[in-house]
Amino acid sequence: MAIFTLGINHHSAPLAIREQVAFHVETLPQALSALTRQKPVREAAILSTCNRTEIYCATEQPEAAAEWLAEYHQLAREDIKPFLYTLSPRDSVRHAFRVASGLDSMVVGEAQILGQMKDAVRLAEDAGTLGMHLHKLFQRAFAVAKEVRTSTAIGANTVSMAAAAVQLAERIFESISSQKILFIGAGEMIELCATHFCARQPKQVTVANRTVERGRALAERFGGHAIRLDELADTLGQYDIVVSCTASPLPIIGLGMVERAIKARRHRPMFMVDLAVPRDIESEVGELDDVFLYTVDDLAQVVASGIESRQAAVIQAEAIIDTQVDSFLHWMESRDTVPLIRSLRDAAERNRRHELDHAMKRLTAGDPPEKVLEQLSLRLTNKFLHAPTQALQLSDAESRQELQQAASRLFHLHPDDNPGH
């Protein structure tokens, strides 16, 4: 049993591919159960964000998980094969540590991914698919992330997606303070974006959300108001800036809706940011003359500008991770010997109990204690050494040297040091 990671992320695939393999948070428990039930996968956790869909699993057949991923999303395996990576056990451990530490993110050093990974682990735990191997992997990953954060400046000068969106908006509009902003969704990313945009004191703030109460709670924090999602079609044209990030499996803003909004605006420009995967806004909207539409991949270019200043911290972080990878793999390898050690101890315990019972009977029969103890020690010694001695004596020339070296290491023997004894 080994740990493997397979998936598709922003390094390996464009947004159009990533959104096809994304998982909705509400379906993840059933998906995890299906994976471990249908395929030879003992343990599994799925991390699905706007930048990645990754399956962390304990199995002997990682290709089975890859097959399941394609089947689950009703895709041909060949369609995703060019974009899908499958990492070896060592690379899987290193990858998990890098992801948790923010080194594999589109925004290098960002902290949001750690919370997303913790949510993925919690879901897997609740679904009953997080076993000993993955539990240990993720707990170590969280500890490594903490060490990286406290020991390096990896999070310093980080340009977040939200900050990048504000920078782009300020290229379109002379001042955000005179613009009306619509936020669609009420999750963590929208909250972060609202914090950045509202720091510019926009003219109006509105939050559209499927659950109006949750939308209202967020809107009130920024002096805005809330509307229902089904009001979008009638009100979209009122807003200069639209930022959307929902968990909807299908677009909620279509080309026709935006065309009508632009007409109502008399072709005044509209700035739109779609941070959702799958996308909330149909890609064709970006082809309209008066619309400036940006996706998570588009924002990456703005985000990348701050990475040079953090290269030293990245090098430090990678060194920490390399050390921790070796430590974790040593733990994994030691786990492989546990069944053998347990069998060895069980056999020794059976011999001990058997000889102790024999000795107690001899004492009850009146044999001298000194003689009983002497026989007990001799019989125990002979029983403990019988199997290894027989294995050495009956071994062929090819395996004898290997067994001799193993015996010397196991029993700390140095037969050449004192040949006379």
Short mmCIF file of C-alpha atoms in Angstrom, two decimals:
data_model
loop_
_atom_site.label_atom_id
_atom_site.label_comp_id
_atom_site.label_asym_id
_atom_site.label_seq_id
_atom_site.Cartn_x
_atom_site.Cartn_y
_atom_site.Cartn_z
CA MET A 1 0.00 0.00 0.00
CA ALA A 2 1.45 3.37 -1.06
CA ILE A 3 0.31 7.00 -1.33
CA PHE A 4 -0.30 8.40 -4.81
CA THR A 5 -1.58 11.74 -6.05
CA LEU A 6 -3.24 12.28 -9.41
CA GLY A 7 -4.98 15.30 -10.77
CA ILE A 8 -5.22 18.30 -13.03
CA ASN A 9 -4.16 21.81 -12.01
CA HIS A 10 -3.38 25.26 -13.37
CA HIS A 11 0.11 24.13 -14.35
CA SER A 12 -1.11 21.18 -16.43
CA ALA A 13 -4.42 22.35 -17.90
CA PRO A 14 -6.35 25.46 -18.95
CA LEU A 15 -9.55 26.52 -17.23
CA ALA A 16 -11.71 24.87 -19.93
CA ILE A 17 -10.32 21.47 -18.90
CA ARG A 18 -10.19 22.11 -15.13
CA GLU A 19 -13.86 22.99 -14.93
CA GLN A 20 -14.79 19.64 -16.49
CA VAL A 21 -13.26 17.66 -13.61
CA ALA A 22 -14.25 19.96 -10.74
CA PHE A 23 -16.29 18.53 -7.85
CA HIS A 24 -19.18 20.28 -6.17
CA VAL A 25 -18.65 20.33 -2.41
CA GLU A 26 -22.09 18.83 -1.78
CA THR A 27 -21.34 15.77 -3.95
CA LEU A 28 -17.85 15.06 -2.59
CA PRO A 29 -18.91 12.65 0.22
CA GLN A 30 -20.80 10.45 -2.27
CA ALA A 31 -17.93 10.69 -4.76
CA LEU A 32 -15.38 9.58 -2.17
CA SER A 33 -17.53 6.65 -1.13
CA ALA A 34 -18.01 5.64 -4.76
CA LEU A 35 -14.27 5.75 -5.44
CA THR A 36 -13.32 3.55 -2.50
CA ARG A 37 -16.26 1.22 -3.11
CA GLN A 38 -15.89 0.75 -6.87
CA LYS A 39 -12.10 0.74 -7.24
CA PRO A 40 -9.16 -0.91 -5.40
CA VAL A 41 -8.51 2.31 -3.47
CA ARG A 42 -8.24 1.91 0.31
CA GLU A 43 -8.12 5.57 1.31
CA ALA A 44 -9.00 8.75 -0.58
CA ALA A 45 -9.35 12.51 -0.25
CA ILE A 46 -10.30 14.93 -3.03
CA LEU A 47 -9.07 18.53 -3.17
CA SER A 48 -11.14 20.51 -5.68
CA THR A 49 -10.55 24.28 -6.01
CA CYS A 50 -10.54 26.81 -8.83
CA ASN A 51 -6.92 25.88 -9.57
CA ARG A 52 -6.90 22.13 -9.09
CA THR A 53 -8.72 18.84 -8.78
CA GLU A 54 -6.51 16.29 -7.05
CA ILE A 55 -7.13 12.81 -5.67
CA TYR A 56 -4.85 11.74 -2.82
CA CYS A 57 -5.16 8.01 -2.32
CA ALA A 58 -3.63 4.96 -0.67
CA THR A 59 -3.66 2.15 -3.20
CA GLU A 60 -1.57 -0.29 -5.17
CA GLN A 61 -3.25 0.68 -8.45
CA PRO A 62 -3.26 4.47 -8.97
CA GLU A 63 -4.47 4.02 -12.56
CA ALA A 64 -7.79 2.80 -11.12
CA ALA A 65 -8.36 6.21 -9.53
CA ALA A 66 -7.55 7.90 -12.86
CA GLU A 67 -10.11 5.71 -14.60
CA TRP A 68 -12.70 6.54 -11.95
CA LEU A 69 -12.09 10.30 -12.32
CA ALA A 70 -12.87 10.12 -16.05
CA GLU A 71 -15.86 7.83 -15.51
CA TYR A 72 -17.32 9.99 -12.74
CA HIS A 73 -17.29 13.10 -14.94
CA GLN A 74 -18.45 11.11 -17.98
CA LEU A 75 -15.29 11.91 -19.92
CA ALA A 76 -13.18 9.72 -22.17
CA ARG A 77 -9.90 8.86 -20.46
CA GLU A 78 -8.05 10.03 -23.59
CA ASP A 79 -9.63 13.50 -23.29
CA ILE A 80 -7.97 14.23 -19.94
CA LYS A 81 -4.87 12.02 -20.24
CA PRO A 82 -2.62 14.81 -21.69
CA PHE A 83 -3.45 17.04 -18.71
CA LEU A 84 -3.49 14.42 -15.93
CA TYR A 85 -0.46 13.84 -13.72
CA THR A 86 0.12 10.81 -11.50
CA LEU A 87 2.81 11.28 -8.87
CA SER A 88 4.97 8.58 -7.29
CA PRO A 89 4.78 8.08 -3.50
CA ARG A 90 7.80 10.34 -2.85
CA ASP A 91 6.56 13.03 -5.23
CA SER A 92 3.05 12.73 -3.79
CA VAL A 93 4.30 13.49 -0.29
CA ARG A 94 6.39 16.41 -1.53
CA HIS A 95 3.46 17.72 -3.57
CA ALA A 96 1.09 17.62 -0.59
CA PHE A 97 3.59 19.57 1.51
CA ARG A 98 4.12 22.15 -1.28
CA VAL A 99 0.39 22.60 -1.84
CA ALA A 100 -0.31 23.09 1.88
CA SER A 101 2.54 25.62 2.09
CA GLY A 102 1.25 27.66 -0.85
CA LEU A 103 4.23 26.87 -3.09
CA ASP A 104 2.14 25.23 -5.80
CA SER A 105 -0.53 27.93 -5.91
CA MET A 106 -1.17 30.38 -8.70
CA VAL A 107 -0.51 33.02 -6.04
CA VAL A 108 2.72 31.68 -4.55
CA GLY A 109 2.59 31.96 -0.78
CA GLU A 110 -1.19 32.45 -0.49
CA ALA A 111 -2.77 30.98 2.62
CA GLN A 112 -6.27 30.15 1.34
CA ILE A 113 -5.24 26.75 -0.04
CA LEU A 114 -4.37 25.51 3.47
CA GLY A 115 -7.95 26.07 4.61
CA GLN A 116 -9.25 24.38 1.46
CA MET A 117 -7.03 21.37 2.10
CA LYS A 118 -8.24 21.15 5.69
CA ASP A 119 -11.84 21.21 4.44
CA ALA A 120 -11.05 18.40 1.99
CA VAL A 121 -9.54 16.32 4.79
CA ARG A 122 -12.54 16.95 7.03
CA LEU A 123 -14.90 15.83 4.26
CA ALA A 124 -12.89 12.65 3.66
CA GLU A 125 -12.85 11.94 7.38
CA ASP A 126 -16.62 12.37 7.61
CA ALA A 127 -17.07 10.12 4.56
CA GLY A 128 -14.95 7.41 6.21
CA THR A 129 -12.32 7.36 3.45
CA LEU A 130 -9.43 8.88 5.38
CA GLY A 131 -7.32 6.04 6.77
CA MET A 132 -4.07 5.97 8.73
CA HIS A 133 -1.76 6.74 5.79
CA LEU A 134 -3.61 9.83 4.51
CA HIS A 135 -4.41 11.06 8.01
CA LYS A 136 -0.70 11.04 8.83
CA LEU A 137 0.18 12.64 5.47
CA PHE A 138 -2.16 15.58 5.90
CA GLN A 139 -1.35 16.17 9.56
CA ARG A 140 2.32 16.31 8.61
CA ALA A 141 1.47 18.59 5.65
CA PHE A 142 -0.30 21.04 7.97
CA ALA A 143 2.68 21.01 10.34
CA VAL A 144 5.08 21.64 7.44
CA ALA A 145 2.92 24.53 6.22
CA LYS A 146 3.05 26.08 9.68
CA GLU A 147 6.84 25.71 9.81
CA VAL A 148 7.20 27.28 6.37
CA ARG A 149 4.97 30.21 7.37
CA THR A 150 6.81 30.89 10.61
CA SER A 151 10.35 30.25 9.33
CA THR A 152 10.25 32.07 5.97
CA ALA A 153 8.79 35.20 4.42
CA ILE A 154 6.83 33.18 1.86
CA GLY A 155 3.61 35.07 2.56
CA ALA A 156 5.19 38.53 2.41
CA ASN A 157 4.24 40.87 -0.45
CA THR A 158 1.72 38.37 -1.77
CA VAL A 159 -0.54 39.78 -4.48
CA SER A 160 -3.84 37.98 -4.02
CA MET A 161 -6.47 37.30 -6.66
CA ALA A 162 -8.67 39.91 -5.02
CA ALA A 163 -5.93 42.55 -5.09
CA ALA A 164 -5.16 41.67 -8.73
CA ALA A 165 -8.83 42.15 -9.62
CA VAL A 166 -8.78 45.63 -8.07
CA GLN A 167 -5.61 46.51 -10.00
CA LEU A 168 -7.24 45.49 -13.28
CA ALA A 169 -10.44 47.38 -12.49
CA GLU A 170 -8.40 50.54 -11.88
CA ARG A 171 -7.00 50.22 -15.39
CA ILE A 172 -10.53 50.37 -16.81
CA PHE A 173 -12.08 52.99 -14.53
CA GLU A 174 -10.44 56.21 -13.45
CA SER A 175 -11.80 55.74 -9.94
CA ILE A 176 -13.58 52.82 -8.29
CA SER A 177 -15.16 55.25 -5.83
CA SER A 178 -17.62 56.34 -8.51
CA GLN A 179 -18.58 52.80 -9.60
CA LYS A 180 -21.38 50.44 -8.62
CA ILE A 181 -20.21 46.95 -7.72
CA LEU A 182 -22.12 43.66 -7.75
CA PHE A 183 -20.72 40.63 -5.92
CA ILE A 184 -22.31 37.30 -6.86
CA GLY A 185 -21.92 34.66 -4.16
CA ALA A 186 -21.13 35.00 -0.45
CA GLY A 187 -18.22 32.63 0.08
CA GLU A 188 -14.69 33.21 1.27
CA MET A 189 -13.35 34.45 -2.09
CA ILE A 190 -16.19 36.96 -2.53
CA GLU A 191 -15.67 38.17 1.03
CA LEU A 192 -11.97 38.70 0.26
CA CYS A 193 -12.78 40.55 -2.97
CA ALA A 194 -15.37 42.71 -1.21
CA THR A 195 -12.78 43.67 1.39
CA HIS A 196 -10.33 44.83 -1.28
CA PHE A 197 -12.84 46.60 -3.52
CA CYS A 198 -14.72 48.28 -0.67
CA ALA A 199 -11.45 49.72 0.65
CA ARG A 200 -11.74 52.01 -2.43
CA GLN A 201 -15.17 53.19 -1.15
CA PRO A 202 -17.31 52.41 -4.23
CA LYS A 203 -20.51 54.29 -4.93
CA GLN A 204 -22.75 51.25 -4.33
CA VAL A 205 -22.29 47.64 -3.18
CA THR A 206 -24.76 44.83 -3.86
CA VAL A 207 -24.49 41.12 -3.05
CA ALA A 208 -26.50 38.56 -5.02
CA ASN A 209 -26.71 35.13 -3.46
CA ARG A 210 -28.89 32.05 -3.63
CA THR A 211 -29.51 32.37 0.12
CA VAL A 212 -30.57 35.99 0.58
CA GLU A 213 -29.97 35.96 4.36
CA ARG A 214 -26.33 35.02 3.90
CA GLY A 215 -25.95 37.60 1.14
CA ARG A 216 -27.51 40.27 3.35
CA ALA A 217 -25.15 39.45 6.23
CA LEU A 218 -22.14 40.00 3.94
CA ALA A 219 -23.61 43.10 2.27
CA GLU A 220 -24.33 44.81 5.58
CA ARG A 221 -20.66 44.50 6.59
CA PHE A 222 -19.78 46.75 3.66
CA GLY A 223 -22.74 49.10 3.78
CA GLY A 224 -24.52 47.43 0.86
CA HIS A 225 -27.73 45.53 0.21
CA ALA A 226 -28.61 42.05 -1.02
CA ILE A 227 -30.68 40.69 -3.90
CA ARG A 228 -31.75 37.23 -5.06
CA LEU A 229 -29.96 35.49 -7.91
CA ASP A 230 -33.16 35.48 -9.97
CA GLU A 231 -33.06 39.30 -9.95
CA LEU A 232 -29.79 39.38 -11.91
CA ALA A 233 -31.38 39.53 -15.37
CA ASP A 234 -33.33 42.70 -14.49
CA THR A 235 -30.58 44.49 -12.56
CA LEU A 236 -27.25 43.51 -14.16
CA GLY A 237 -27.09 46.64 -16.31
CA GLN A 238 -26.95 48.85 -13.21
CA TYR A 239 -23.45 47.70 -12.27
CA ASP A 240 -20.08 48.79 -13.58
CA ILE A 241 -18.10 46.05 -11.85
CA VAL A 242 -19.29 42.44 -11.43
CA VAL A 243 -17.33 39.88 -9.40
CA SER A 244 -18.69 36.35 -9.33
CA CYS A 245 -17.65 33.20 -7.47
CA THR A 246 -20.36 30.64 -6.77
CA ALA A 247 -20.45 26.86 -6.61
CA SER A 248 -22.96 26.59 -9.45
CA PRO A 249 -22.20 23.69 -11.84
CA LEU A 250 -23.53 25.77 -14.76
CA PRO A 251 -23.05 29.44 -15.81
CA ILE A 252 -25.47 31.81 -14.13
CA ILE A 253 -24.73 34.76 -16.45
CA GLY A 254 -25.22 34.05 -20.14
CA LEU A 255 -24.34 35.98 -23.28
CA GLY A 256 -27.91 37.16 -23.85
CA MET A 257 -28.22 38.54 -20.31
CA VAL A 258 -25.04 40.58 -20.68
CA GLU A 259 -25.99 41.82 -24.16
CA ARG A 260 -29.23 43.20 -22.74
CA ALA A 261 -27.35 44.75 -19.83
CA ILE A 262 -24.85 46.48 -22.16
CA LYS A 263 -27.70 47.82 -24.27
CA ALA A 264 -29.39 49.20 -21.13
CA ARG A 265 -26.08 50.82 -20.17
CA ARG A 266 -25.84 52.43 -23.61
CA HIS A 267 -22.54 50.62 -24.11
CA ARG A 268 -20.76 52.05 -21.10
CA PRO A 269 -17.95 49.57 -20.22
CA MET A 270 -18.54 46.75 -17.77
CA PHE A 271 -15.71 45.06 -15.87
CA MET A 272 -16.40 41.43 -14.95
CA VAL A 273 -14.33 38.98 -12.91
CA ASP A 274 -15.24 35.28 -12.89
CA LEU A 275 -13.39 33.46 -10.11
CA ALA A 276 -15.53 30.34 -10.24
CA VAL A 277 -14.60 26.88 -11.51
CA PRO A 278 -16.73 25.78 -13.32
CA ARG A 279 -17.26 29.29 -14.69
CA ASP A 280 -20.20 31.46 -13.63
CA ILE A 281 -20.06 33.63 -16.76
CA GLU A 282 -20.24 32.19 -20.27
CA SER A 283 -16.89 32.59 -22.02
CA GLU A 284 -18.55 34.21 -25.08
CA VAL A 285 -19.30 37.26 -22.92
CA GLY A 286 -15.62 38.19 -23.14
CA GLU A 287 -15.98 38.72 -26.89
CA LEU A 288 -18.38 41.67 -26.44
CA ASP A 289 -16.80 45.04 -27.26
CA ASP A 290 -17.87 46.80 -24.08
CA VAL A 291 -17.12 44.00 -21.62
CA PHE A 292 -13.77 43.34 -19.95
CA LEU A 293 -14.03 39.76 -18.66
CA TYR A 294 -11.25 38.16 -16.61
CA THR A 295 -11.03 34.58 -15.31
CA VAL A 296 -8.73 33.07 -12.67
CA ASP A 297 -6.19 32.23 -15.37
CA ASP A 298 -6.22 35.82 -16.67
CA LEU A 299 -5.49 37.15 -13.18
CA ALA A 300 -2.44 34.88 -12.95
CA GLN A 301 -0.37 37.27 -15.08
CA VAL A 302 -0.95 40.11 -12.63
CA VAL A 303 -0.31 37.86 -9.67
CA ALA A 304 2.99 36.53 -11.04
CA SER A 305 4.60 39.96 -10.88
CA GLY A 306 5.26 39.70 -7.14
CA ILE A 307 6.95 36.32 -7.11
CA GLU A 308 10.51 37.49 -7.86
CA SER A 309 10.76 39.29 -4.54
CA ARG A 310 9.92 36.05 -2.70
CA GLN A 311 12.39 33.73 -4.44
CA ALA A 312 14.70 33.54 -1.41
CA ALA A 313 11.76 32.53 0.78
CA VAL A 314 10.74 29.92 -1.78
CA ILE A 315 14.23 28.37 -1.69
CA GLN A 316 14.10 28.24 2.13
CA ALA A 317 10.65 26.69 2.04
CA GLU A 318 11.73 24.03 -0.46
CA ALA A 319 14.64 23.05 1.81
CA ILE A 320 12.28 22.63 4.78
CA ILE A 321 9.94 20.53 2.67
CA ASP A 322 12.72 18.26 1.36
CA THR A 323 13.79 17.46 4.93
CA GLN A 324 10.23 16.74 6.00
CA VAL A 325 9.62 14.51 2.97
CA ASP A 326 12.53 12.28 3.98
CA SER A 327 11.22 12.14 7.54
CA PHE A 328 7.72 11.16 6.43
CA LEU A 329 8.94 8.50 4.00
CA HIS A 330 11.05 7.00 6.78
CA TRP A 331 7.88 6.73 8.87
CA MET A 332 6.08 5.10 5.93
CA GLU A 333 8.84 2.56 5.44
CA SER A 334 8.90 1.73 9.13
CA ARG A 335 5.14 1.05 8.96
CA ASP A 336 5.87 -1.72 6.42
CA THR A 337 7.77 -3.69 9.08
CA VAL A 338 5.02 -3.43 11.71
CA PRO A 339 3.20 -6.67 10.74
CA LEU A 340 6.50 -8.61 10.78
CA ILE A 341 7.51 -7.14 14.14
CA ARG A 342 4.10 -8.00 15.54
CA SER A 343 4.39 -11.60 14.30
CA LEU A 344 7.88 -11.87 15.76
CA ARG A 345 6.72 -10.63 19.14
CA ASP A 346 3.65 -12.91 19.09
CA ALA A 347 5.86 -15.94 18.39
CA ALA A 348 8.27 -14.97 21.18
CA GLU A 349 5.36 -14.44 23.58
CA ARG A 350 3.93 -17.89 22.78
CA ASN A 351 7.32 -19.49 23.45
CA ARG A 352 7.72 -17.52 26.69
CA ARG A 353 4.30 -18.55 28.01
CA HIS A 354 4.83 -22.18 27.01
CA GLU A 355 8.20 -22.40 28.78
CA LEU A 356 6.91 -20.50 31.82
CA ASP A 357 4.02 -22.99 32.18
CA HIS A 358 6.51 -25.86 31.88
CA ALA A 359 8.75 -24.30 34.56
CA MET A 360 5.83 -23.71 36.94
CA LYS A 361 4.82 -27.37 36.62
CA ARG A 362 8.39 -28.48 37.45
CA LEU A 363 8.41 -26.21 40.51
CA THR A 364 5.04 -27.60 41.63
CA ALA A 365 6.47 -31.10 41.21
CA GLY A 366 9.24 -30.20 43.66
CA ASP A 367 12.22 -29.73 41.30
CA PRO A 368 14.94 -27.45 42.70
CA PRO A 369 14.32 -23.82 41.69
CA GLU A 370 17.93 -23.36 40.52
CA LYS A 371 17.62 -26.30 38.14
CA VAL A 372 14.21 -25.11 36.86
CA LEU A 373 15.56 -21.61 36.14
CA GLU A 374 18.58 -23.07 34.37
CA GLN A 375 16.36 -25.25 32.17
CA LEU A 376 13.97 -22.32 31.54
CA SER A 377 16.78 -20.10 30.26
CA LEU A 378 18.28 -22.89 28.12
CA ARG A 379 14.94 -23.89 26.59
CA LEU A 380 14.03 -20.26 25.83
CA THR A 381 17.42 -19.61 24.25
CA ASN A 382 17.15 -22.74 22.08
CA LYS A 383 13.63 -21.88 20.95
CA PHE A 384 14.50 -18.28 20.09
CA LEU A 385 17.56 -19.30 18.10
CA HIS A 386 16.18 -22.42 16.44
CA ALA A 387 14.55 -20.75 13.42
CA PRO A 388 17.42 -18.34 12.51
CA THR A 389 20.03 -21.08 13.08
CA GLN A 390 18.14 -23.51 10.86
CA ALA A 391 17.72 -20.85 8.16
CA LEU A 392 21.48 -20.20 8.13
CA GLN A 393 22.39 -23.88 8.05
CA LEU A 394 19.93 -24.80 5.30
CA SER A 395 20.55 -21.76 3.10
CA ASP A 396 22.25 -22.13 -0.28
CA ALA A 397 25.50 -20.36 -1.14
CA GLU A 398 23.68 -17.53 -2.90
CA SER A 399 21.53 -16.50 0.06
CA ARG A 400 23.87 -17.52 2.91
CA GLN A 401 25.97 -14.35 2.82
CA GLU A 402 22.86 -12.18 2.78
CA LEU A 403 21.42 -14.05 5.77
CA GLN A 404 24.73 -13.83 7.65
CA GLN A 405 24.83 -10.06 7.15
CA ALA A 406 21.21 -9.73 8.24
CA ALA A 407 21.84 -11.83 11.37
CA SER A 408 24.88 -9.73 12.26
CA ARG A 409 22.84 -6.53 11.96
CA LEU A 410 19.78 -7.88 13.77
CA PHE A 411 21.72 -9.31 16.75
CA HIS A 412 24.62 -6.79 16.76
CA LEU A 413 27.20 -9.54 16.16
CA HIS A 414 30.84 -9.00 15.24
CA PRO A 415 32.08 -12.56 14.54
CA ASP A 416 35.43 -11.42 13.11
CA ASP A 417 36.43 -9.34 16.14
CA ASN A 418 37.10 -12.22 18.55
CA PRO A 419 37.59 -15.43 16.58
CA GLY A 420 38.86 -17.29 19.65
CA HIS A 421 35.71 -16.74 21.68
#
